[in-house]
Amino acid sequence: RLLLKAFAAGGIAIPFALLIAALLAQQELSSAGLALLMAGYGLGHARLMLQCAVLRGLGRMDLQAWLVAFEASLILAVAVGAVWAYASPIALGCAYCIGTWAATGLGHLWQRHLLGPIHLHWNRHRLGELLKMALPYGLGVAGLLLFDRQVSLLVYVLDSPASAGHYNAAYFLILATSNVPLILVNALFPHLARHSDAPREASYPSTLFVALRYLNMAGFPVAAVFYCFAPQLILVFFGAAYLPAAPLLSAMALAIPFLYISVFLHGVLQSCDEQGFAATVVWGGLLFLPLNIWLTRQGGAPWGAGIYAVSYGVASLALLWRVWPKKDHLRLDWKTSFGLPLLATGAFLLAVQLTSDLTWWLSLLLSMLAYGLCLLLNACVRSELQWVYQQKFLRLPQ
């Protein structure tokens, strides 16, 4: 019955997707076709995310990982072939539709194998109940998307198309790394949901402590790499024409640790059935839109990049305050979760300065080595490595 409600709630999005496609089309035939294809991709990907949620609930994160990987790989393969053969945006849109709906078909087969056949029946009298169930989560996700992309739209409207292109080049590099917290929250979601009835017990925050520590251990060096090697990254991914995007990438890199924390804790609140607060945070952040408009008008894309970093910093602090218990013995270990990764990041930055005369890739390699050595020396990962050594080599019981 729950799955039937979820499928029905997903059907509510169809007219909205078609309306957005019509608005994007702007009465141009070529744009209309591309907008419809993107609407089809969005609906297929939404159905795929529902199937992933079902697999997480069944404890089959392995199948979820394979399903998402299959979608991404198929889209990439078909897109490369379509662009090579036709060099058309319509062909690229077809590639996205083919990839996501093929993955959705595979997910349906796996779901049918695990749960048996699902018979869908629409009951118009349940529409209010469905909206009530879907509204908090839908508002949270929609708010997060608007919160994340508001600056991109403001730069396009208030600055220039060239500045918008440079900003989006930097933004999409940042966005590509956001899969790290998504992977973490998807892996932990079943465990967090099972223990959401007792979020103040020691086992619940201890899981979050460890997850946040490793999230920061990933986020801080990524931010340091983007900050220090922004020109080289822009050259590798976009070419010399996009070099004006390098300062924007350096500024937006400061948002990466906060972006990781916000995305991760947004998922944690969903697992605790507190989607309402997650939605409140991101929609509350949109209340500063008039100030963001004024700042972007004054400073253009560079100030917009700063707004992006500050916005996620404030959002992450609000989510941290909500998630963590207030008891003394369960307080967040700021030293382990933040202090030690920051110390290792300082070692990274020092290594960058000392190796600035070398080629950039060698400087990056040596700096990452300094980061890893600092983590080992300050015991941030020593206990986990010791446990792995005992289990794999000494064969000690858990």
CSV table of C-alpha atoms in Angstrom, one decimal:
chain,number,residue,atom,x,y,z
A,1,ARG,CA,0.0,0.0,0.0
A,2,LEU,CA,2.8,2.4,0.8
A,3,LEU,CA,4.5,1.8,-2.6
A,4,LEU,CA,1.2,2.4,-4.3
A,5,LYS,CA,0.9,5.8,-2.5
A,6,ALA,CA,4.4,6.7,-3.5
A,7,PHE,CA,3.8,5.8,-7.2
A,8,ALA,CA,0.6,7.8,-7.1
A,9,ALA,CA,2.3,10.8,-5.5
A,10,GLY,CA,4.9,10.7,-8.2
A,11,GLY,CA,2.2,10.9,-10.8
A,12,ILE,CA,1.2,14.3,-9.5
A,13,ALA,CA,4.5,15.7,-10.8
A,14,ILE,CA,3.7,14.9,-14.5
A,15,PRO,CA,1.6,18.0,-15.2
A,16,PHE,CA,4.1,20.2,-13.5
A,17,ALA,CA,6.9,18.7,-15.6
A,18,LEU,CA,4.9,19.4,-18.8
A,19,LEU,CA,4.2,22.9,-17.6
A,20,ILE,CA,7.9,23.6,-17.0
A,21,ALA,CA,8.7,22.1,-20.4
A,22,ALA,CA,6.2,24.4,-22.0
A,23,LEU,CA,7.7,27.5,-20.3
A,24,LEU,CA,11.2,26.5,-21.3
A,25,ALA,CA,10.2,25.9,-24.9
A,26,GLN,CA,9.2,29.6,-25.4
A,27,GLN,CA,7.2,28.6,-28.5
A,28,GLU,CA,10.3,27.5,-30.5
A,29,LEU,CA,10.0,24.0,-32.0
A,30,SER,CA,13.6,23.0,-31.4
A,31,SER,CA,13.5,24.2,-27.8
A,32,ALA,CA,10.1,22.5,-27.3
A,33,GLY,CA,11.5,19.1,-28.3
A,34,LEU,CA,14.5,19.5,-26.1
A,35,ALA,CA,12.4,20.7,-23.1
A,36,LEU,CA,10.0,17.7,-23.5
A,37,LEU,CA,13.0,15.3,-23.6
A,38,MET,CA,14.4,16.8,-20.4
A,39,ALA,CA,11.0,16.6,-18.8
A,40,GLY,CA,10.9,12.9,-19.8
A,41,TYR,CA,14.4,12.4,-18.3
A,42,GLY,CA,13.3,14.2,-15.1
A,43,LEU,CA,10.2,12.0,-14.6
A,44,GLY,CA,12.3,8.8,-15.4
A,45,HIS,CA,15.0,9.9,-12.9
A,46,ALA,CA,12.4,10.6,-10.3
A,47,ARG,CA,11.0,7.1,-10.7
A,48,LEU,CA,14.5,5.7,-10.5
A,49,MET,CA,15.1,7.6,-7.2
A,50,LEU,CA,11.9,6.0,-5.8
A,51,GLN,CA,13.2,2.6,-6.8
A,52,CYS,CA,16.5,3.4,-5.1
A,53,ALA,CA,14.6,4.4,-1.9
A,54,VAL,CA,12.8,1.0,-2.0
A,55,LEU,CA,16.1,-0.8,-2.4
A,56,ARG,CA,17.6,1.2,0.6
A,57,GLY,CA,14.6,0.3,2.7
A,58,LEU,CA,15.1,-3.4,1.9
A,59,GLY,CA,18.8,-3.1,2.8
A,60,ARG,CA,19.9,-3.7,-0.8
A,61,MET,CA,22.3,-0.8,-1.2
A,62,ASP,CA,24.4,-2.9,-3.5
A,63,LEU,CA,21.5,-3.1,-6.1
A,64,GLN,CA,21.0,0.6,-5.7
A,65,ALA,CA,24.6,1.3,-6.5
A,66,TRP,CA,24.5,-0.9,-9.5
A,67,LEU,CA,21.3,0.8,-10.7
A,68,VAL,CA,22.6,4.3,-10.4
A,69,ALA,CA,25.9,3.2,-12.0
A,70,PHE,CA,24.0,1.6,-14.9
A,71,GLU,CA,22.0,4.8,-15.5
A,72,ALA,CA,25.1,7.0,-15.5
A,73,SER,CA,27.1,4.6,-17.7
A,74,LEU,CA,24.3,4.2,-20.3
A,75,ILE,CA,23.7,7.9,-20.5
A,76,LEU,CA,27.4,8.5,-21.0
A,77,ALA,CA,27.7,5.8,-23.7
A,78,VAL,CA,24.6,6.9,-25.6
A,79,ALA,CA,25.4,10.6,-25.3
A,80,VAL,CA,28.9,10.2,-26.7
A,81,GLY,CA,27.6,8.2,-29.6
A,82,ALA,CA,24.7,10.7,-30.2
A,83,VAL,CA,26.9,13.7,-30.2
A,84,TRP,CA,29.5,12.1,-32.4
A,85,ALA,CA,26.9,10.9,-34.9
A,86,TYR,CA,24.4,13.9,-34.9
A,87,ALA,CA,26.0,16.8,-33.0
A,88,SER,CA,22.6,17.9,-31.9
A,89,PRO,CA,21.1,18.9,-28.5
A,90,ILE,CA,18.0,16.8,-29.4
A,91,ALA,CA,20.2,13.7,-29.7
A,92,LEU,CA,21.8,14.5,-26.4
A,93,GLY,CA,18.3,14.8,-24.8
A,94,CYS,CA,17.3,11.4,-26.3
A,95,ALA,CA,20.4,9.9,-24.7
A,96,TYR,CA,19.4,11.1,-21.3
A,97,CYS,CA,15.8,9.7,-21.8
A,98,ILE,CA,17.1,6.4,-23.0
A,99,GLY,CA,19.6,6.0,-20.2
A,100,THR,CA,17.3,6.8,-17.4
A,101,TRP,CA,14.2,4.9,-18.6
A,102,ALA,CA,16.3,1.8,-19.3
A,103,ALA,CA,17.7,2.0,-15.8
A,104,THR,CA,14.1,2.4,-14.5
A,105,GLY,CA,13.1,-0.7,-16.4
A,106,LEU,CA,15.9,-2.7,-14.8
A,107,GLY,CA,14.9,-1.3,-11.4
A,108,HIS,CA,11.3,-2.4,-11.9
A,109,LEU,CA,12.5,-5.9,-12.7
A,110,TRP,CA,14.6,-6.0,-9.5
A,111,GLN,CA,11.8,-4.6,-7.4
A,112,ARG,CA,9.3,-7.1,-8.9
A,113,HIS,CA,11.7,-9.9,-8.0
A,114,LEU,CA,12.1,-8.7,-4.4
A,115,LEU,CA,8.5,-7.7,-3.7
A,116,GLY,CA,6.4,-9.5,-6.3
A,117,PRO,CA,4.0,-7.8,-8.8
A,118,ILE,CA,2.7,-4.3,-7.9
A,119,HIS,CA,-0.8,-3.4,-9.2
A,120,LEU,CA,-1.4,0.4,-9.4
A,121,HIS,CA,-4.8,1.8,-8.8
A,122,TRP,CA,-5.6,5.6,-8.8
A,123,ASN,CA,-8.0,6.7,-6.1
A,124,ARG,CA,-8.9,10.4,-6.4
A,125,HIS,CA,-10.3,10.5,-2.9
A,126,ARG,CA,-6.8,9.9,-1.5
A,127,LEU,CA,-5.3,12.9,-3.3
A,128,GLY,CA,-5.3,15.0,-0.2
A,129,GLU,CA,-3.6,12.3,1.8
A,130,LEU,CA,-1.0,11.8,-0.9
A,131,LEU,CA,-0.2,15.5,-1.0
A,132,LYS,CA,0.1,15.7,2.8
A,133,MET,CA,2.6,12.8,2.7
A,134,ALA,CA,4.7,14.1,-0.2
A,135,LEU,CA,4.6,17.8,0.6
A,136,PRO,CA,7.3,18.1,3.3
A,137,TYR,CA,9.8,16.0,1.3
A,138,GLY,CA,8.9,17.7,-1.9
A,139,LEU,CA,9.3,21.2,-0.4
A,140,GLY,CA,12.6,20.2,1.1
A,141,VAL,CA,14.0,18.9,-2.2
A,142,ALA,CA,12.6,21.8,-4.3
A,143,GLY,CA,13.9,24.3,-1.7
A,144,LEU,CA,17.4,22.7,-1.8
A,145,LEU,CA,17.5,22.9,-5.6
A,146,LEU,CA,16.4,26.5,-5.6
A,147,PHE,CA,18.8,27.4,-2.8
A,148,ASP,CA,21.6,25.8,-4.7
A,149,ARG,CA,20.9,27.3,-8.1
A,150,GLN,CA,19.7,30.8,-7.1
A,151,VAL,CA,23.1,32.4,-7.7
A,152,SER,CA,23.5,30.9,-11.1
A,153,LEU,CA,20.2,32.4,-12.2
A,154,LEU,CA,21.0,35.8,-10.6
A,155,VAL,CA,24.3,36.0,-12.4
A,156,TYR,CA,22.7,35.2,-15.7
A,157,VAL,CA,20.0,37.8,-15.2
A,158,LEU,CA,22.0,40.6,-13.5
A,159,ASP,CA,25.5,40.2,-15.0
A,160,SER,CA,26.2,39.0,-18.6
A,161,PRO,CA,25.9,35.7,-20.5
A,162,ALA,CA,29.7,35.4,-20.5
A,163,SER,CA,29.9,35.8,-16.7
A,164,ALA,CA,27.1,33.3,-16.4
A,165,GLY,CA,29.0,30.8,-18.5
A,166,HIS,CA,32.1,31.3,-16.4
A,167,TYR,CA,30.2,30.9,-13.2
A,168,ASN,CA,28.4,27.8,-14.3
A,169,ALA,CA,31.7,26.2,-15.4
A,170,ALA,CA,33.0,26.6,-11.9
A,171,TYR,CA,29.6,25.6,-10.4
A,172,PHE,CA,29.3,22.4,-12.3
A,173,LEU,CA,32.8,21.3,-11.1
A,174,ILE,CA,31.6,21.9,-7.5
A,175,LEU,CA,28.3,20.1,-8.2
A,176,ALA,CA,30.1,17.1,-9.6
A,177,THR,CA,31.7,16.5,-6.2
A,178,SER,CA,28.4,16.6,-4.3
A,179,ASN,CA,28.0,12.9,-5.1
A,180,VAL,CA,30.3,12.2,-2.1
A,181,PRO,CA,27.7,13.2,0.6
A,182,LEU,CA,24.9,11.6,-1.4
A,183,ILE,CA,26.7,8.3,-1.5
A,184,LEU,CA,27.3,8.5,2.3
A,185,VAL,CA,23.7,9.3,3.2
A,186,ASN,CA,22.3,6.7,0.9
A,187,ALA,CA,24.6,4.0,2.5
A,188,LEU,CA,23.6,5.1,6.0
A,189,PHE,CA,19.9,5.8,5.3
A,190,PRO,CA,18.5,2.4,6.4
A,191,HIS,CA,20.5,2.4,9.6
A,192,LEU,CA,19.5,5.9,10.5
A,193,ALA,CA,15.9,5.3,9.7
A,194,ARG,CA,15.8,2.1,11.9
A,195,HIS,CA,17.2,4.1,14.8
A,196,SER,CA,15.2,7.3,14.2
A,197,ASP,CA,12.8,6.5,17.1
A,198,ALA,CA,15.7,6.9,19.6
A,199,PRO,CA,17.9,9.6,18.1
A,200,ARG,CA,19.3,10.5,21.5
A,201,GLU,CA,20.8,7.1,22.2
A,202,ALA,CA,24.5,6.8,22.1
A,203,SER,CA,24.5,4.5,19.0
A,204,TYR,CA,22.7,7.0,16.9
A,205,PRO,CA,24.9,10.1,17.2
A,206,SER,CA,28.1,8.0,17.3
A,207,THR,CA,27.2,6.9,13.7
A,208,LEU,CA,26.8,10.6,12.7
A,209,PHE,CA,30.1,11.5,14.5
A,210,VAL,CA,32.1,9.0,12.4
A,211,ALA,CA,30.2,9.8,9.2
A,212,LEU,CA,30.8,13.6,9.6
A,213,ARG,CA,34.4,13.0,10.4
A,214,TYR,CA,35.0,11.1,7.2
A,215,LEU,CA,32.8,13.5,5.2
A,216,ASN,CA,35.1,16.4,6.4
A,217,MET,CA,38.2,14.3,5.7
A,218,ALA,CA,36.9,14.2,2.1
A,219,GLY,CA,35.5,17.7,1.8
A,220,PHE,CA,38.4,19.7,3.2
A,221,PRO,CA,41.1,18.4,0.8
A,222,VAL,CA,38.7,18.7,-2.2
A,223,ALA,CA,38.1,22.3,-1.2
A,224,ALA,CA,41.9,22.9,-0.9
A,225,VAL,CA,42.5,21.3,-4.3
A,226,PHE,CA,39.9,23.5,-6.0
A,227,TYR,CA,41.1,26.6,-4.2
A,228,CYS,CA,44.8,26.1,-5.0
A,229,PHE,CA,44.6,24.6,-8.5
A,230,ALA,CA,41.6,26.3,-9.9
A,231,PRO,CA,43.4,27.6,-13.1
A,232,GLN,CA,44.8,24.2,-13.9
A,233,LEU,CA,41.4,22.4,-13.3
A,234,ILE,CA,39.6,25.0,-15.6
A,235,LEU,CA,42.2,24.4,-18.3
A,236,VAL,CA,41.9,20.6,-18.1
A,237,PHE,CA,38.0,20.5,-18.1
A,238,PHE,CA,37.1,23.6,-20.2
A,239,GLY,CA,40.1,25.0,-21.9
A,240,ALA,CA,41.8,28.4,-22.0
A,241,ALA,CA,38.7,30.3,-23.0
A,242,TYR,CA,37.2,29.7,-19.6
A,243,LEU,CA,40.2,30.8,-17.5
A,244,PRO,CA,38.2,33.8,-16.1
A,245,ALA,CA,36.2,31.1,-14.2
A,246,ALA,CA,39.3,30.2,-12.1
A,247,PRO,CA,38.8,33.0,-9.5
A,248,LEU,CA,35.2,32.0,-9.2
A,249,LEU,CA,36.1,28.4,-8.7
A,250,SER,CA,38.6,29.4,-5.9
A,251,ALA,CA,35.9,31.4,-4.1
A,252,MET,CA,33.2,28.7,-4.5
A,253,ALA,CA,35.6,26.0,-3.3
A,254,LEU,CA,35.2,27.5,0.2
A,255,ALA,CA,31.6,26.2,0.1
A,256,ILE,CA,32.5,22.6,-0.5
A,257,PRO,CA,32.8,21.4,3.1
A,258,PHE,CA,29.5,23.2,4.0
A,259,LEU,CA,27.8,21.8,0.9
A,260,TYR,CA,28.8,18.3,1.9
A,261,ILE,CA,27.5,18.8,5.5
A,262,SER,CA,24.2,20.4,4.3
A,263,VAL,CA,23.5,17.6,1.7
A,264,PHE,CA,24.3,14.9,4.2
A,265,LEU,CA,22.4,16.3,7.1
A,266,HIS,CA,19.4,17.1,4.8
A,267,GLY,CA,19.3,13.3,4.2
A,268,VAL,CA,19.7,12.6,7.9
A,269,LEU,CA,16.7,14.7,8.7
A,270,GLN,CA,14.7,12.9,6.1
A,271,SER,CA,15.6,9.5,7.7
A,272,CYS,CA,14.4,10.9,11.1
A,273,ASP,CA,11.1,12.0,9.4
A,274,GLU,CA,12.0,15.6,10.0
A,275,GLN,CA,11.7,16.8,6.4
A,276,GLY,CA,9.8,19.8,7.6
A,277,PHE,CA,12.8,21.3,9.3
A,278,ALA,CA,15.0,20.6,6.4
A,279,ALA,CA,12.6,22.4,4.1
A,280,THR,CA,12.4,25.3,6.6
A,281,VAL,CA,16.2,25.8,6.5
A,282,VAL,CA,16.5,25.9,2.8
A,283,TRP,CA,13.4,28.0,2.2
A,284,GLY,CA,14.5,30.3,5.1
A,285,GLY,CA,17.7,30.8,3.2
A,286,LEU,CA,15.7,32.0,0.2
A,287,LEU,CA,14.4,34.8,2.3
A,288,PHE,CA,17.7,36.5,1.8
A,289,LEU,CA,17.1,36.5,-2.0
A,290,PRO,CA,16.5,40.3,-2.1
A,291,LEU,CA,19.9,40.8,-0.4
A,292,ASN,CA,21.5,38.3,-2.8
A,293,ILE,CA,20.0,40.2,-5.8
A,294,TRP,CA,21.4,43.5,-4.6
A,295,LEU,CA,24.9,42.0,-3.9
A,296,THR,CA,25.0,40.2,-7.3
A,297,ARG,CA,23.9,43.4,-9.0
A,298,GLN,CA,26.7,45.3,-7.3
A,299,GLY,CA,29.5,42.8,-7.7
A,300,GLY,CA,28.5,40.4,-10.5
A,301,ALA,CA,29.7,36.8,-10.7
A,302,PRO,CA,32.6,37.2,-8.1
A,303,TRP,CA,30.2,38.4,-5.4
A,304,GLY,CA,27.8,35.7,-6.5
A,305,ALA,CA,30.5,33.1,-5.8
A,306,GLY,CA,30.9,34.5,-2.3
A,307,ILE,CA,27.1,34.4,-1.7
A,308,TYR,CA,27.2,30.7,-2.6
A,309,ALA,CA,29.8,29.9,0.0
A,310,VAL,CA,28.3,32.0,2.8
A,311,SER,CA,24.8,30.6,2.1
A,312,TYR,CA,25.9,27.0,2.6
A,313,GLY,CA,27.9,27.9,5.6
A,314,VAL,CA,24.9,29.3,7.4
A,315,ALA,CA,22.7,26.4,6.3
A,316,SER,CA,25.1,23.8,7.5
A,317,LEU,CA,25.3,25.4,11.0
A,318,ALA,CA,21.5,25.4,11.2
A,319,LEU,CA,21.3,21.7,10.3
A,320,LEU,CA,24.1,20.8,12.7
A,321,TRP,CA,22.3,22.6,15.5
A,322,ARG,CA,19.1,20.6,14.8
A,323,VAL,CA,20.6,17.1,14.3
A,324,TRP,CA,22.9,16.9,17.2
A,325,PRO,CA,21.6,16.0,20.7
A,326,LYS,CA,22.3,18.5,23.5
A,327,LYS,CA,23.4,16.0,26.3
A,328,ASP,CA,27.0,16.5,27.4
A,329,HIS,CA,28.1,12.9,26.8
A,330,LEU,CA,26.7,13.0,23.3
A,331,ARG,CA,28.0,16.4,22.2
A,332,LEU,CA,29.7,16.6,18.8
A,333,ASP,CA,33.4,16.0,19.0
A,334,TRP,CA,34.5,19.2,17.2
A,335,LYS,CA,38.2,18.4,17.6
A,336,THR,CA,38.0,15.0,15.8
A,337,SER,CA,35.3,16.0,13.3
A,338,PHE,CA,36.5,19.4,12.3
A,339,GLY,CA,39.8,20.3,14.0
A,340,LEU,CA,42.0,17.4,12.9
A,341,PRO,CA,40.8,17.5,9.2
A,342,LEU,CA,41.4,21.3,9.3
A,343,LEU,CA,44.9,20.7,10.7
A,344,ALA,CA,45.6,18.2,7.9
A,345,THR,CA,44.3,20.7,5.3
A,346,GLY,CA,46.8,23.2,6.8
A,347,ALA,CA,49.6,20.7,6.0
A,348,PHE,CA,48.2,20.4,2.5
A,349,LEU,CA,48.3,24.2,2.0
A,350,LEU,CA,51.8,24.4,3.4
A,351,ALA,CA,53.0,21.7,1.0
A,352,VAL,CA,51.5,23.6,-1.9
A,353,GLN,CA,53.5,26.7,-0.9
A,354,LEU,CA,56.7,24.7,-0.6
A,355,THR,CA,56.3,22.9,-3.9
A,356,SER,CA,55.1,25.9,-5.9
A,357,ASP,CA,58.1,25.7,-8.2
A,358,LEU,CA,57.3,22.2,-9.3
A,359,THR,CA,54.8,21.2,-12.0
A,360,TRP,CA,51.2,21.5,-10.7
A,361,TRP,CA,50.4,17.8,-10.8
A,362,LEU,CA,53.5,16.9,-8.8
A,363,SER,CA,52.7,19.7,-6.3
A,364,LEU,CA,49.2,18.3,-6.0
A,365,LEU,CA,50.5,14.7,-5.4
A,366,LEU,CA,53.0,15.8,-2.8
A,367,SER,CA,50.4,18.0,-1.1
A,368,MET,CA,47.9,15.1,-0.9
A,369,LEU,CA,50.7,13.0,0.6
A,370,ALA,CA,51.3,15.6,3.2
A,371,TYR,CA,47.5,15.6,4.0
A,372,GLY,CA,47.4,11.9,4.4
A,373,LEU,CA,50.5,11.8,6.6
A,374,CYS,CA,49.1,14.5,8.9
A,375,LEU,CA,45.8,12.5,9.3
A,376,LEU,CA,47.9,9.5,10.3
A,377,LEU,CA,50.0,11.4,12.7
A,378,ASN,CA,47.1,13.1,14.5
A,379,ALA,CA,45.4,9.7,14.9
A,380,CYS,CA,42.3,10.8,12.9
A,381,VAL,CA,42.2,7.5,11.0
A,382,ARG,CA,44.7,5.4,13.0
A,383,SER,CA,42.1,3.5,15.0
A,384,GLU,CA,40.2,2.5,11.9
A,385,LEU,CA,43.4,1.4,10.1
A,386,GLN,CA,44.3,-0.6,13.2
A,387,TRP,CA,41.0,-2.3,13.2
A,388,VAL,CA,41.3,-3.2,9.5
A,389,TYR,CA,44.8,-4.6,10.2
A,390,GLN,CA,43.6,-6.7,13.0
A,391,GLN,CA,40.6,-8.1,11.1
A,392,LYS,CA,42.4,-8.8,7.8
A,393,PHE,CA,45.8,-9.8,8.9
A,394,LEU,CA,45.7,-10.9,12.5
A,395,ARG,CA,42.2,-12.5,12.1
A,396,LEU,CA,41.0,-11.2,15.5
A,397,PRO,CA,37.3,-11.5,16.3
A,398,GLN,CA,35.2,-8.3,16.0
